[in-house]
Amino acid sequence: MGSTASAKNGTWRNWGGNVSARPAREVTPASVEELAEAVRRAAEDRLPVKAVGTGHSFTSIAATDGVLIRPQLLTGIRDIDRTAGTVTVEAGTPLKRLNVALAREGLSLTNMGDIMEQTVSGAISTGTHGTGRDSASIAAQIRALELVTADGSVLHCSEKENPDVFAAARIGLGALGIVTAVTFAVEPMFLLTAREEPMPFDRVLAEFDELHAENEHFEFYWFPHTGNTNTKRNNRSAGPERPVPPLKGWFEDEFLSNGVFQVANWVGRALPATIPPIAQISSKALSARTYTDISYKVFTSPRRVRFVEMEYAIPREALAGTLKELKAMVDRSPLRVSFPVEVRTAPADDITLSTASGRDSAYIAVHMFRGTPYQAYFTAAERIFTAHEGRPHWGKIHTRDAEYFSGVYPRFAEFTALRDRLDPERRFRNDYLRRVLGA
Ligand SMILES: Cc1cc2nc3c(=O)[nH]c(=O)nc-3n(C[C@H](O)[C@H](O)[C@H](O)COP(=O)(O)OP(=O)(O)OC[C@H]3O[C@@H](n4cnc5c(N)ncnc54)[C@H](O)[C@@H]3O)c2cc1C
């Protein structure tokens, strides 16, 4: 599993290496009953409790100095209901295991993020999303949830059962209870044709509305210090499968996108002045390509170069203006940014604290190579995003607090009222939740 948590000296660390914690104790429950018992015991000892996934969040949302609950023994598919078109999965299942297990059954999720290392519960709890014109985040594909709440009881929710809990708990920030099982809507496995193509920055922005409207999944990467982007359009295909040939795939996805990119980042970190010329070269290194493959293989790709990230959702209509401001800021600053800026979209959804709650959204993500100072870049970017009523990804670096969130989420008070009811003693507290939820 991708978690970097270390048992040796009792210190837990996230994937980005920017968050660590020393839990009082660790538990690896093998059943819902054992997990509920761990929560009850923590309450007796007056300790907070936090379930972790694979530590892929860049914020301290998963950090705890209390009882850390590990997901490893709560994995696998619990039930497949072909009539309802749903699959119920244990909450600790890594997305990559879920994808493979579903494919074996001829089934698939509708949309995915960029990677599949995370656990199901970790991914949904922060609102993990990919890009989509009609299909939204992973949490938006949930049909029912099972949770262990602060008193150690098991709570089920769906649109029909405890609908107020269902509205919020699909993206629960780990604040409402410990998710033990997730029921997803699934569909017959499908193929996607990916078209990757370099395009000038100005043209992507000028044609963004058409590119978004004409493609089921459109995204692009802008390379700072250049006017270049790489666009990606994924659309459903009747086949035949035409995957990237293994050697070409290795060269482009491993050697160029990970190996050479890693070296370029090392050089850039040591000699920042080399970053703009390297960006000019690397933004042109990947040529256009088209391939057709099983959906999850097209949605996701390996990310081996470690980085830290900030990502904000803004109203979709504000995208072009916001990106132009971001580019102008980078151009006139002494910043040297070696990582591309990723742009994606999601349709409005109905989840209380989803970054796309009630509004069609565009996502802008800024990254910095691990070990490079990122504060100046992220602070300047965040100033631009918040001026457009941006909502930060719950699992990616930001500096916002409850007061800010109550302004950008019309249903913020609904979430905190539910939390007051389900967890009045704040069994699932940590410093991050205190900041973003206000108590
Ligand atoms: C390389 C990389 C690529 C990424 N790509 C994307 C992307 O494409 N799109 C995107 O939106 N995000 C992306 N992310 C962010 C990532 O998907 C989220 O941060 C996600 O929450 C991480 O899942 P995790 O399993 O590692 O959970 P963790 O980070 O370990 O935990 C996240 C939260 O989930 C809670 N949690 C975990 N298990 C449970 C449970 N059983 N019950 C209740 N709460 C629980 C934790 O307490 C914590 O609050 C990426 C991150 C990295 C490092």
Short mmCIF file of C-alpha atoms and ligand atoms in Angstrom, two decimals:
data_model
loop_
_atom_site.label_atom_id
_atom_site.label_comp_id
_atom_site.label_asym_id
_atom_site.label_seq_id
_atom_site.Cartn_x
_atom_site.Cartn_y
_atom_site.Cartn_z
CA MET A 1 0.00 0.00 0.00
CA GLY A 2 1.17 3.55 -0.72
CA SER A 3 1.00 4.72 2.92
CA THR A 4 4.31 5.80 4.29
CA ALA A 5 3.21 5.32 7.87
CA SER A 6 6.03 3.89 9.87
CA ALA A 7 5.58 1.54 12.77
CA LYS A 8 9.27 1.69 13.71
CA ASN A 9 9.32 4.85 15.76
CA GLY A 10 5.56 5.25 16.05
CA THR A 11 5.45 8.19 13.65
CA TRP A 12 2.82 8.36 10.89
CA ARG A 13 3.73 10.30 7.74
CA ASN A 14 1.70 11.23 4.67
CA TRP A 15 2.71 10.54 1.04
CA GLY A 16 3.82 14.13 0.44
CA GLY A 17 6.11 14.00 3.49
CA ASN A 18 4.75 17.33 4.79
CA VAL A 19 2.57 15.93 7.62
CA SER A 20 3.53 13.63 10.49
CA ALA A 21 1.84 12.56 13.70
CA ARG A 22 2.49 10.36 16.72
CA PRO A 23 -0.67 8.41 17.57
CA ALA A 24 -1.12 7.15 21.15
CA ARG A 25 -1.95 3.72 19.74
CA GLU A 26 -2.78 1.98 16.47
CA VAL A 27 -5.56 -0.51 15.79
CA THR A 28 -6.13 -2.67 12.71
CA PRO A 29 -9.68 -3.99 13.08
CA ALA A 30 -10.69 -7.05 11.05
CA SER A 31 -14.45 -6.51 11.33
CA VAL A 32 -17.03 -3.78 11.87
CA GLU A 33 -17.52 -5.15 15.41
CA GLU A 34 -13.81 -4.84 16.20
CA LEU A 35 -13.80 -1.31 14.82
CA ALA A 36 -16.84 -0.33 16.90
CA GLU A 37 -15.11 -1.80 19.97
CA ALA A 38 -11.99 0.30 19.24
CA VAL A 39 -14.14 3.45 19.13
CA ARG A 40 -15.84 2.54 22.43
CA ARG A 41 -12.46 1.85 24.09
CA ALA A 42 -11.09 5.17 22.84
CA ALA A 43 -14.12 6.89 24.41
CA GLU A 44 -13.40 5.17 27.74
CA ASP A 45 -9.79 6.40 27.53
CA ARG A 46 -10.98 9.87 26.42
CA LEU A 47 -8.82 9.63 23.29
CA PRO A 48 -9.72 11.00 19.85
CA VAL A 49 -10.00 8.51 16.98
CA LYS A 50 -8.98 8.83 13.34
CA ALA A 51 -9.24 6.29 10.53
CA VAL A 52 -6.54 6.69 7.89
CA GLY A 53 -6.38 5.57 4.31
CA THR A 54 -3.08 5.52 2.44
CA GLY A 55 -1.99 8.97 3.62
CA HIS A 56 -2.36 10.60 0.19
CA SER A 57 -3.82 13.82 1.63
CA PHE A 58 -1.50 16.82 1.74
CA THR A 59 -3.41 18.44 4.61
CA SER A 60 -3.27 17.19 8.20
CA ILE A 61 -6.86 15.93 7.86
CA ALA A 62 -5.82 12.34 8.72
CA ALA A 63 -3.36 13.20 11.52
CA THR A 64 -4.08 12.15 15.11
CA ASP A 65 -2.36 11.96 18.47
CA GLY A 66 -5.08 9.58 19.65
CA VAL A 67 -6.15 6.19 18.28
CA LEU A 68 -5.19 5.62 14.67
CA ILE A 69 -7.35 3.07 12.86
CA ARG A 70 -5.71 1.34 9.93
CA PRO A 71 -7.69 0.05 6.94
CA GLN A 72 -5.69 -3.02 5.87
CA LEU A 73 -8.04 -5.72 7.19
CA LEU A 74 -11.29 -4.10 6.08
CA THR A 75 -11.00 -4.71 2.34
CA GLY A 76 -12.76 -6.50 -0.50
CA ILE A 77 -16.15 -6.64 -2.19
CA ARG A 78 -19.05 -7.45 0.17
CA ASP A 79 -21.92 -7.67 -2.29
CA ILE A 80 -22.82 -7.22 -5.95
CA ASP A 81 -26.43 -6.40 -6.83
CA ARG A 82 -26.71 -6.62 -10.62
CA THR A 83 -30.41 -5.72 -10.63
CA ALA A 84 -29.82 -2.49 -8.72
CA GLY A 85 -26.49 -1.88 -10.50
CA THR A 86 -24.60 -1.48 -7.22
CA VAL A 87 -21.52 -2.91 -5.53
CA THR A 88 -20.88 -2.75 -1.79
CA VAL A 89 -17.24 -2.64 -0.81
CA GLU A 90 -15.36 -2.64 2.51
CA ALA A 91 -14.21 0.89 3.24
CA GLY A 92 -10.48 0.15 3.42
CA THR A 93 -10.29 -1.34 -0.07
CA PRO A 94 -7.67 0.37 -2.23
CA LEU A 95 -9.22 1.83 -5.40
CA LYS A 96 -6.81 -0.20 -7.53
CA ARG A 97 -8.11 -3.45 -6.00
CA LEU A 98 -11.68 -2.27 -6.50
CA ASN A 99 -11.06 -1.45 -10.16
CA VAL A 100 -9.51 -4.85 -10.87
CA ALA A 101 -12.23 -6.72 -8.94
CA LEU A 102 -14.97 -4.80 -10.76
CA ALA A 103 -13.36 -5.42 -14.18
CA ARG A 104 -13.30 -9.14 -13.39
CA GLU A 105 -17.09 -8.91 -12.92
CA GLY A 106 -17.47 -6.89 -16.14
CA LEU A 107 -18.27 -3.74 -14.12
CA SER A 108 -16.82 -0.27 -13.62
CA LEU A 109 -17.17 2.99 -11.73
CA THR A 110 -18.23 5.89 -13.96
CA ASN A 111 -15.40 8.31 -13.21
CA MET A 112 -12.03 8.26 -11.40
CA GLY A 113 -9.25 10.60 -10.28
CA ASP A 114 -5.67 10.57 -11.57
CA ILE A 115 -4.41 7.69 -9.43
CA MET A 116 -5.87 4.62 -7.74
CA GLU A 117 -3.58 4.15 -4.73
CA GLN A 118 -6.05 5.60 -2.20
CA THR A 119 -8.55 3.65 -0.14
CA VAL A 120 -12.22 3.94 -1.00
CA SER A 121 -13.02 5.64 2.34
CA GLY A 122 -10.03 7.98 2.21
CA ALA A 123 -10.79 9.02 -1.36
CA ILE A 124 -14.47 9.80 -0.77
CA SER A 125 -13.90 11.53 2.58
CA THR A 126 -12.02 14.45 0.99
CA GLY A 127 -14.04 14.60 -2.23
CA THR A 128 -11.53 12.99 -4.61
CA HIS A 129 -12.55 13.69 -8.20
CA GLY A 130 -11.38 13.35 -11.77
CA THR A 131 -12.68 15.43 -14.63
CA GLY A 132 -16.15 15.19 -16.14
CA ARG A 133 -18.79 17.01 -18.12
CA ASP A 134 -21.68 14.88 -16.81
CA SER A 135 -20.09 12.62 -14.17
CA ALA A 136 -18.85 14.00 -10.86
CA SER A 137 -16.58 12.90 -8.00
CA ILE A 138 -16.15 9.37 -6.65
CA ALA A 139 -18.40 10.30 -3.69
CA ALA A 140 -21.16 11.36 -6.08
CA GLN A 141 -21.28 7.74 -7.30
CA ILE A 142 -22.24 6.47 -3.80
CA ARG A 143 -25.71 5.02 -3.24
CA ALA A 144 -25.40 4.00 0.46
CA LEU A 145 -22.93 4.16 3.34
CA GLU A 146 -22.31 2.25 6.56
CA LEU A 147 -20.68 4.15 9.42
CA VAL A 148 -19.60 3.53 12.99
CA THR A 149 -20.53 6.64 14.93
CA ALA A 150 -19.01 8.17 18.07
CA ASP A 151 -21.00 5.97 20.48
CA GLY A 152 -19.81 2.83 18.70
CA SER A 153 -23.13 2.09 16.97
CA VAL A 154 -23.55 1.22 13.29
CA LEU A 155 -25.52 3.67 11.14
CA HIS A 156 -26.77 3.06 7.59
CA CYS A 157 -27.66 5.88 5.25
CA SER A 158 -28.89 6.34 1.70
CA GLU A 159 -31.30 8.64 -0.11
CA LYS A 160 -34.16 6.80 1.66
CA GLU A 161 -32.58 5.89 5.03
CA ASN A 162 -31.22 8.75 7.16
CA PRO A 163 -31.09 11.05 4.11
CA ASP A 164 -29.71 13.97 6.15
CA VAL A 165 -26.66 11.86 7.05
CA PHE A 166 -26.31 10.61 3.48
CA ALA A 167 -26.27 14.19 2.15
CA ALA A 168 -23.21 15.03 4.25
CA ALA A 169 -21.38 11.78 5.05
CA ARG A 170 -20.43 10.95 1.46
CA ILE A 171 -17.76 13.66 1.85
CA GLY A 172 -17.57 13.54 5.64
CA LEU A 173 -13.95 14.74 6.19
CA GLY A 174 -13.65 11.93 8.74
CA ALA A 175 -15.72 14.12 11.07
CA LEU A 176 -19.04 12.27 11.24
CA GLY A 177 -18.00 8.68 11.88
CA ILE A 178 -15.82 5.88 10.60
CA VAL A 179 -16.99 4.59 7.24
CA THR A 180 -17.03 0.79 7.17
CA ALA A 181 -18.74 0.03 3.84
CA VAL A 182 -19.61 1.96 0.70
CA THR A 183 -22.24 1.06 -1.91
CA PHE A 184 -21.41 2.45 -5.33
CA ALA A 185 -23.53 2.71 -8.46
CA VAL A 186 -21.66 0.74 -11.11
CA GLU A 187 -22.16 0.20 -14.80
CA PRO A 188 -21.04 -2.36 -17.37
CA MET A 189 -17.31 -2.04 -18.05
CA PHE A 190 -16.60 0.40 -20.87
CA LEU A 191 -13.74 1.55 -23.06
CA LEU A 192 -12.42 5.08 -23.33
CA THR A 193 -10.52 6.59 -26.21
CA ALA A 194 -7.97 9.12 -24.99
CA ARG A 195 -6.69 11.85 -27.27
CA GLU A 196 -3.68 13.69 -25.84
CA GLU A 197 -2.58 16.74 -27.77
CA PRO A 198 -0.38 19.76 -27.12
CA MET A 199 -2.24 23.09 -27.57
CA PRO A 200 -1.29 26.75 -27.00
CA PHE A 201 -2.52 28.18 -23.66
CA ASP A 202 -4.47 31.01 -25.35
CA ARG A 203 -6.25 28.60 -27.68
CA VAL A 204 -7.33 26.23 -24.87
CA LEU A 205 -8.81 29.16 -22.96
CA ALA A 206 -10.52 30.59 -26.05
CA GLU A 207 -12.01 27.20 -26.95
CA PHE A 208 -12.53 25.88 -23.42
CA ASP A 209 -16.34 25.98 -23.49
CA GLU A 210 -16.46 23.94 -26.72
CA LEU A 211 -13.77 21.50 -25.56
CA HIS A 212 -15.69 20.98 -22.32
CA ALA A 213 -19.06 20.61 -24.06
CA GLU A 214 -17.82 18.25 -26.78
CA ASN A 215 -15.97 15.78 -24.54
CA GLU A 216 -17.13 13.55 -21.69
CA HIS A 217 -13.86 14.13 -19.84
CA PHE A 218 -11.68 17.08 -20.78
CA GLU A 219 -8.60 18.27 -18.88
CA PHE A 220 -5.35 20.04 -19.58
CA TYR A 221 -1.96 20.81 -18.06
CA TRP A 222 -0.40 24.24 -18.43
CA PHE A 223 3.39 24.39 -18.14
CA PRO A 224 4.36 27.54 -16.16
CA HIS A 225 6.95 29.82 -17.86
CA THR A 226 5.55 28.75 -21.24
CA GLY A 227 2.46 29.35 -23.35
CA ASN A 228 2.08 25.59 -23.84
CA THR A 229 -0.43 23.06 -22.56
CA ASN A 230 -1.09 19.37 -23.02
CA THR A 231 -4.79 18.56 -23.43
CA LYS A 232 -6.51 15.23 -22.78
CA ARG A 233 -9.97 14.24 -24.05
CA ASN A 234 -11.48 10.94 -22.92
CA ASN A 235 -14.62 9.69 -24.58
CA ARG A 236 -16.46 6.39 -24.55
CA SER A 237 -15.66 4.08 -27.41
CA ALA A 238 -17.21 0.99 -28.98
CA GLY A 239 -13.67 -0.32 -29.45
CA PRO A 240 -11.59 -2.10 -30.46
CA GLU A 241 -9.09 -1.80 -27.59
CA ARG A 242 -5.90 -0.08 -28.75
CA PRO A 243 -3.80 0.34 -25.62
CA VAL A 244 -0.52 2.24 -25.70
CA PRO A 245 2.06 -0.40 -26.80
CA PRO A 246 4.07 -1.56 -23.74
CA LEU A 247 7.44 -0.14 -24.85
CA LYS A 248 5.96 3.20 -25.97
CA GLY A 249 3.90 3.29 -22.75
CA TRP A 250 6.99 2.65 -20.66
CA PHE A 251 8.92 5.34 -22.54
CA GLU A 252 6.20 8.02 -22.30
CA ASP A 253 4.51 7.22 -18.98
CA GLU A 254 7.44 5.93 -16.94
CA PHE A 255 10.61 7.28 -18.56
CA LEU A 256 9.43 10.77 -19.68
CA SER A 257 6.57 11.45 -17.22
CA ASN A 258 8.29 9.99 -14.17
CA GLY A 259 12.02 9.24 -14.72
CA VAL A 260 13.13 12.25 -16.80
CA PHE A 261 10.64 14.46 -14.96
CA GLN A 262 12.18 13.41 -11.63
CA VAL A 263 15.68 14.32 -12.86
CA ALA A 264 14.40 17.64 -14.28
CA ASN A 265 12.94 18.41 -10.86
CA TRP A 266 16.19 17.57 -9.06
CA VAL A 267 18.08 19.88 -11.42
CA GLY A 268 15.42 22.59 -11.02
CA ARG A 269 15.52 22.37 -7.23
CA ALA A 270 19.30 22.78 -7.20
CA LEU A 271 19.40 25.42 -9.97
CA PRO A 272 16.03 27.23 -10.19
CA ALA A 273 17.22 29.34 -13.15
CA THR A 274 17.11 26.17 -15.30
CA ILE A 275 13.38 25.67 -14.71
CA PRO A 276 11.98 27.95 -17.47
CA PRO A 277 14.22 26.51 -20.24
CA ILE A 278 13.53 22.96 -19.03
CA ALA A 279 9.78 23.76 -19.03
CA GLN A 280 10.04 24.93 -22.66
CA ILE A 281 11.60 21.60 -23.63
CA SER A 282 9.49 19.29 -21.46
CA SER A 283 6.20 20.93 -22.49
CA LYS A 284 7.03 19.91 -26.05
CA ALA A 285 8.48 16.48 -25.28
CA LEU A 286 5.15 14.67 -25.13
CA SER A 287 3.70 14.37 -28.63
CA ALA A 288 0.07 13.80 -29.58
CA ARG A 289 -1.24 10.27 -29.10
CA THR A 290 -4.53 8.39 -29.22
CA TYR A 291 -5.31 5.09 -27.48
CA THR A 292 -8.33 3.08 -26.37
CA ASP A 293 -8.41 1.03 -23.19
CA ILE A 294 -10.51 -0.07 -20.19
CA SER A 295 -11.78 3.08 -18.48
CA TYR A 296 -9.75 2.98 -15.26
CA LYS A 297 -6.52 2.46 -17.21
CA VAL A 298 -7.26 5.63 -19.17
CA PHE A 299 -8.39 7.71 -16.18
CA THR A 300 -5.37 6.89 -14.00
CA SER A 301 -1.60 6.86 -14.39
CA PRO A 302 1.40 6.29 -12.09
CA ARG A 303 2.64 9.33 -10.13
CA ARG A 304 6.06 8.48 -8.77
CA VAL A 305 7.60 11.95 -8.52
CA ARG A 306 6.68 13.25 -5.05
CA PHE A 307 5.17 16.72 -4.73
CA VAL A 308 2.89 18.89 -2.61
CA GLU A 309 -0.31 20.30 -4.02
CA MET A 310 -3.02 22.94 -3.61
CA GLU A 311 -6.24 22.66 -5.62
CA TYR A 312 -9.26 24.95 -5.68
CA ALA A 313 -12.69 24.56 -7.26
CA ILE A 314 -14.03 27.78 -8.75
CA PRO A 315 -17.27 28.46 -10.64
CA ARG A 316 -16.68 27.02 -14.11
CA GLU A 317 -17.43 30.29 -15.86
CA ALA A 318 -14.58 31.93 -13.90
CA LEU A 319 -11.93 29.53 -15.26
CA ALA A 320 -10.43 31.55 -18.13
CA GLY A 321 -10.13 34.75 -16.10
CA THR A 322 -8.67 32.95 -13.07
CA LEU A 323 -6.07 31.09 -15.14
CA LYS A 324 -5.00 34.26 -16.92
CA GLU A 325 -4.46 35.89 -13.52
CA LEU A 326 -2.45 32.88 -12.35
CA LYS A 327 -0.25 32.98 -15.47
CA ALA A 328 0.27 36.76 -15.15
CA MET A 329 1.23 36.29 -11.48
CA VAL A 330 3.82 33.61 -12.33
CA ASP A 331 5.16 35.64 -15.28
CA ARG A 332 5.80 38.79 -13.23
CA SER A 333 7.12 37.00 -10.13
CA PRO A 334 10.56 35.58 -9.39
CA LEU A 335 8.89 32.17 -8.79
CA ARG A 336 10.30 29.16 -10.60
CA VAL A 337 7.68 26.43 -10.98
CA SER A 338 8.72 23.06 -12.40
CA PHE A 339 5.33 21.32 -12.14
CA PRO A 340 2.48 21.73 -14.62
CA VAL A 341 -0.83 23.27 -13.44
CA GLU A 342 -3.71 20.81 -13.86
CA VAL A 343 -7.20 21.95 -14.92
CA ARG A 344 -10.30 19.75 -14.63
CA THR A 345 -14.09 20.13 -14.31
CA ALA A 346 -17.09 18.65 -12.49
CA PRO A 347 -20.82 19.20 -12.80
CA ALA A 348 -22.73 20.49 -9.76
CA ASP A 349 -23.62 17.81 -7.19
CA ASP A 350 -25.84 17.60 -4.10
CA ILE A 351 -23.28 16.71 -1.38
CA THR A 352 -23.19 19.25 1.45
CA LEU A 353 -19.43 19.97 1.51
CA SER A 354 -18.46 18.78 -1.96
CA THR A 355 -16.26 21.33 -3.68
CA ALA A 356 -18.81 21.14 -6.53
CA SER A 357 -21.83 21.38 -4.19
CA GLY A 358 -24.59 23.20 -6.08
CA ARG A 359 -22.33 24.69 -8.75
CA ASP A 360 -20.68 23.64 -12.02
CA SER A 361 -16.99 23.78 -11.20
CA ALA A 362 -13.54 24.00 -12.69
CA TYR A 363 -10.53 22.81 -10.68
CA ILE A 364 -7.10 24.41 -10.81
CA ALA A 365 -4.28 22.51 -9.12
CA VAL A 366 -0.80 23.92 -8.43
CA HIS A 367 2.07 21.65 -7.42
CA MET A 368 5.63 21.97 -6.16
CA PHE A 369 8.35 19.33 -6.18
CA ARG A 370 8.81 17.88 -2.69
CA GLY A 371 11.55 19.67 -0.80
CA THR A 372 11.15 22.95 -2.75
CA PRO A 373 9.72 25.94 -0.83
CA TYR A 374 6.10 26.18 -1.93
CA GLN A 375 4.60 28.83 0.40
CA ALA A 376 5.18 31.91 -1.79
CA TYR A 377 3.66 30.23 -4.87
CA PHE A 378 0.72 28.70 -3.02
CA THR A 379 -0.02 31.93 -1.10
CA ALA A 380 -0.10 33.96 -4.32
CA ALA A 381 -2.23 31.32 -6.09
CA GLU A 382 -4.60 31.03 -3.13
CA ARG A 383 -5.15 34.80 -3.15
CA ILE A 384 -6.33 34.51 -6.77
CA PHE A 385 -8.53 31.45 -6.13
CA THR A 386 -10.26 32.88 -3.05
CA ALA A 387 -11.07 36.10 -4.93
CA HIS A 388 -13.25 33.84 -7.14
CA GLU A 389 -15.06 32.19 -4.20
CA GLY A 390 -12.78 29.20 -4.53
CA ARG A 391 -13.33 26.08 -2.46
CA PRO A 392 -10.14 24.19 -1.61
CA HIS A 393 -9.87 20.41 -1.93
CA TRP A 394 -10.18 19.07 1.62
CA GLY A 395 -7.11 16.87 1.16
CA LYS A 396 -4.81 19.46 -0.46
CA ILE A 397 -2.88 22.34 1.10
CA HIS A 398 -4.87 25.50 1.93
CA THR A 399 -5.09 28.05 4.73
CA ARG A 400 -8.90 28.55 4.95
CA ASP A 401 -10.95 28.31 8.15
CA ALA A 402 -14.56 27.81 9.25
CA GLU A 403 -15.43 31.48 8.82
CA TYR A 404 -14.34 31.38 5.18
CA PHE A 405 -16.15 28.09 4.52
CA SER A 406 -19.40 29.38 5.96
CA GLY A 407 -19.24 32.03 3.21
CA VAL A 408 -18.49 29.76 0.24
CA TYR A 409 -20.65 26.78 1.23
CA PRO A 410 -24.36 27.75 1.51
CA ARG A 411 -25.03 24.51 3.46
CA PHE A 412 -22.04 24.74 5.83
CA ALA A 413 -24.24 25.08 8.96
CA GLU A 414 -26.14 21.94 7.93
CA PHE A 415 -22.90 19.95 8.15
CA THR A 416 -21.81 21.36 11.52
CA ALA A 417 -25.31 20.80 12.99
CA LEU A 418 -25.18 17.15 11.91
CA ARG A 419 -21.72 16.83 13.43
CA ASP A 420 -23.03 18.30 16.71
CA ARG A 421 -25.69 15.58 16.72
CA LEU A 422 -23.51 12.61 15.68
CA ASP A 423 -20.31 13.53 17.52
CA PRO A 424 -21.13 15.97 20.34
CA GLU A 425 -17.93 15.08 22.24
CA ARG A 426 -15.76 15.40 19.13
CA ARG A 427 -14.43 11.82 19.28
CA PHE A 428 -13.22 12.26 15.67
CA ARG A 429 -11.53 15.62 16.29
CA ASN A 430 -8.09 16.75 15.22
CA ASP A 431 -6.45 20.14 14.70
CA TYR A 432 -7.42 20.29 11.03
CA LEU A 433 -11.12 19.75 11.75
CA ARG A 434 -10.99 22.34 14.52
CA ARG A 435 -9.73 24.87 11.99
CA VAL A 436 -12.06 24.07 9.09
CA LEU A 437 -15.24 23.28 11.06
CA GLY A 438 -14.73 25.77 13.87
CA ALA A 439 -14.75 23.59 17.00
C1 LIG B 1 -0.18 11.42 -6.12
C2 LIG B 1 -1.54 11.91 -5.71
C3 LIG B 1 -2.54 12.03 -6.68
C4 LIG B 1 -3.81 12.49 -6.31
N1 LIG B 1 -4.75 12.62 -7.28
C5 LIG B 1 -5.97 13.14 -6.97
C6 LIG B 1 -6.96 13.33 -7.96
O1 LIG B 1 -6.79 13.02 -9.14
N2 LIG B 1 -8.13 13.90 -7.58
C7 LIG B 1 -8.38 14.29 -6.30
O2 LIG B 1 -9.45 14.82 -6.03
N3 LIG B 1 -7.47 14.08 -5.32
C8 LIG B 1 -6.28 13.51 -5.62
N4 LIG B 1 -5.35 13.30 -4.64
C9 LIG B 1 -5.76 13.53 -3.25
C10 LIG B 1 -6.27 12.24 -2.60
O3 LIG B 1 -7.14 11.54 -3.47
C11 LIG B 1 -7.06 12.55 -1.33
O4 LIG B 1 -6.28 13.30 -0.45
C12 LIG B 1 -7.60 11.28 -0.64
O5 LIG B 1 -8.37 11.69 0.47
C13 LIG B 1 -6.49 10.35 -0.14
O6 LIG B 1 -7.04 9.10 0.20
P1 LIG B 1 -6.30 8.20 1.30
O7 LIG B 1 -6.87 6.80 1.18
O8 LIG B 1 -4.84 8.31 1.17
O9 LIG B 1 -6.84 8.84 2.63
P2 LIG B 1 -6.03 9.67 3.76
O10 LIG B 1 -5.33 10.79 3.15
O11 LIG B 1 -5.26 8.71 4.59
O12 LIG B 1 -7.27 10.22 4.61
C14 LIG B 1 -8.09 11.22 4.09
C15 LIG B 1 -9.28 11.46 5.00
O13 LIG B 1 -10.14 10.33 4.97
C16 LIG B 1 -10.45 9.96 6.30
N5 LIG B 1 -10.74 8.54 6.31
C17 LIG B 1 -9.97 7.52 5.86
N6 LIG B 1 -10.61 6.35 6.07
C18 LIG B 1 -11.77 6.65 6.68
C19 LIG B 1 -12.86 5.88 7.16
N7 LIG B 1 -12.87 4.55 7.07
N8 LIG B 1 -13.91 6.52 7.74
C20 LIG B 1 -13.91 7.87 7.86
N9 LIG B 1 -12.91 8.65 7.43
C21 LIG B 1 -11.86 8.04 6.85
C22 LIG B 1 -9.21 10.33 7.09
O14 LIG B 1 -9.49 10.43 8.47
C23 LIG B 1 -8.92 11.67 6.48
O15 LIG B 1 -9.81 12.60 7.03
C24 LIG B 1 -4.09 12.83 -4.95
C25 LIG B 1 -3.08 12.71 -3.98
C26 LIG B 1 -1.82 12.24 -4.36
C27 LIG B 1 -0.75 12.11 -3.32
#
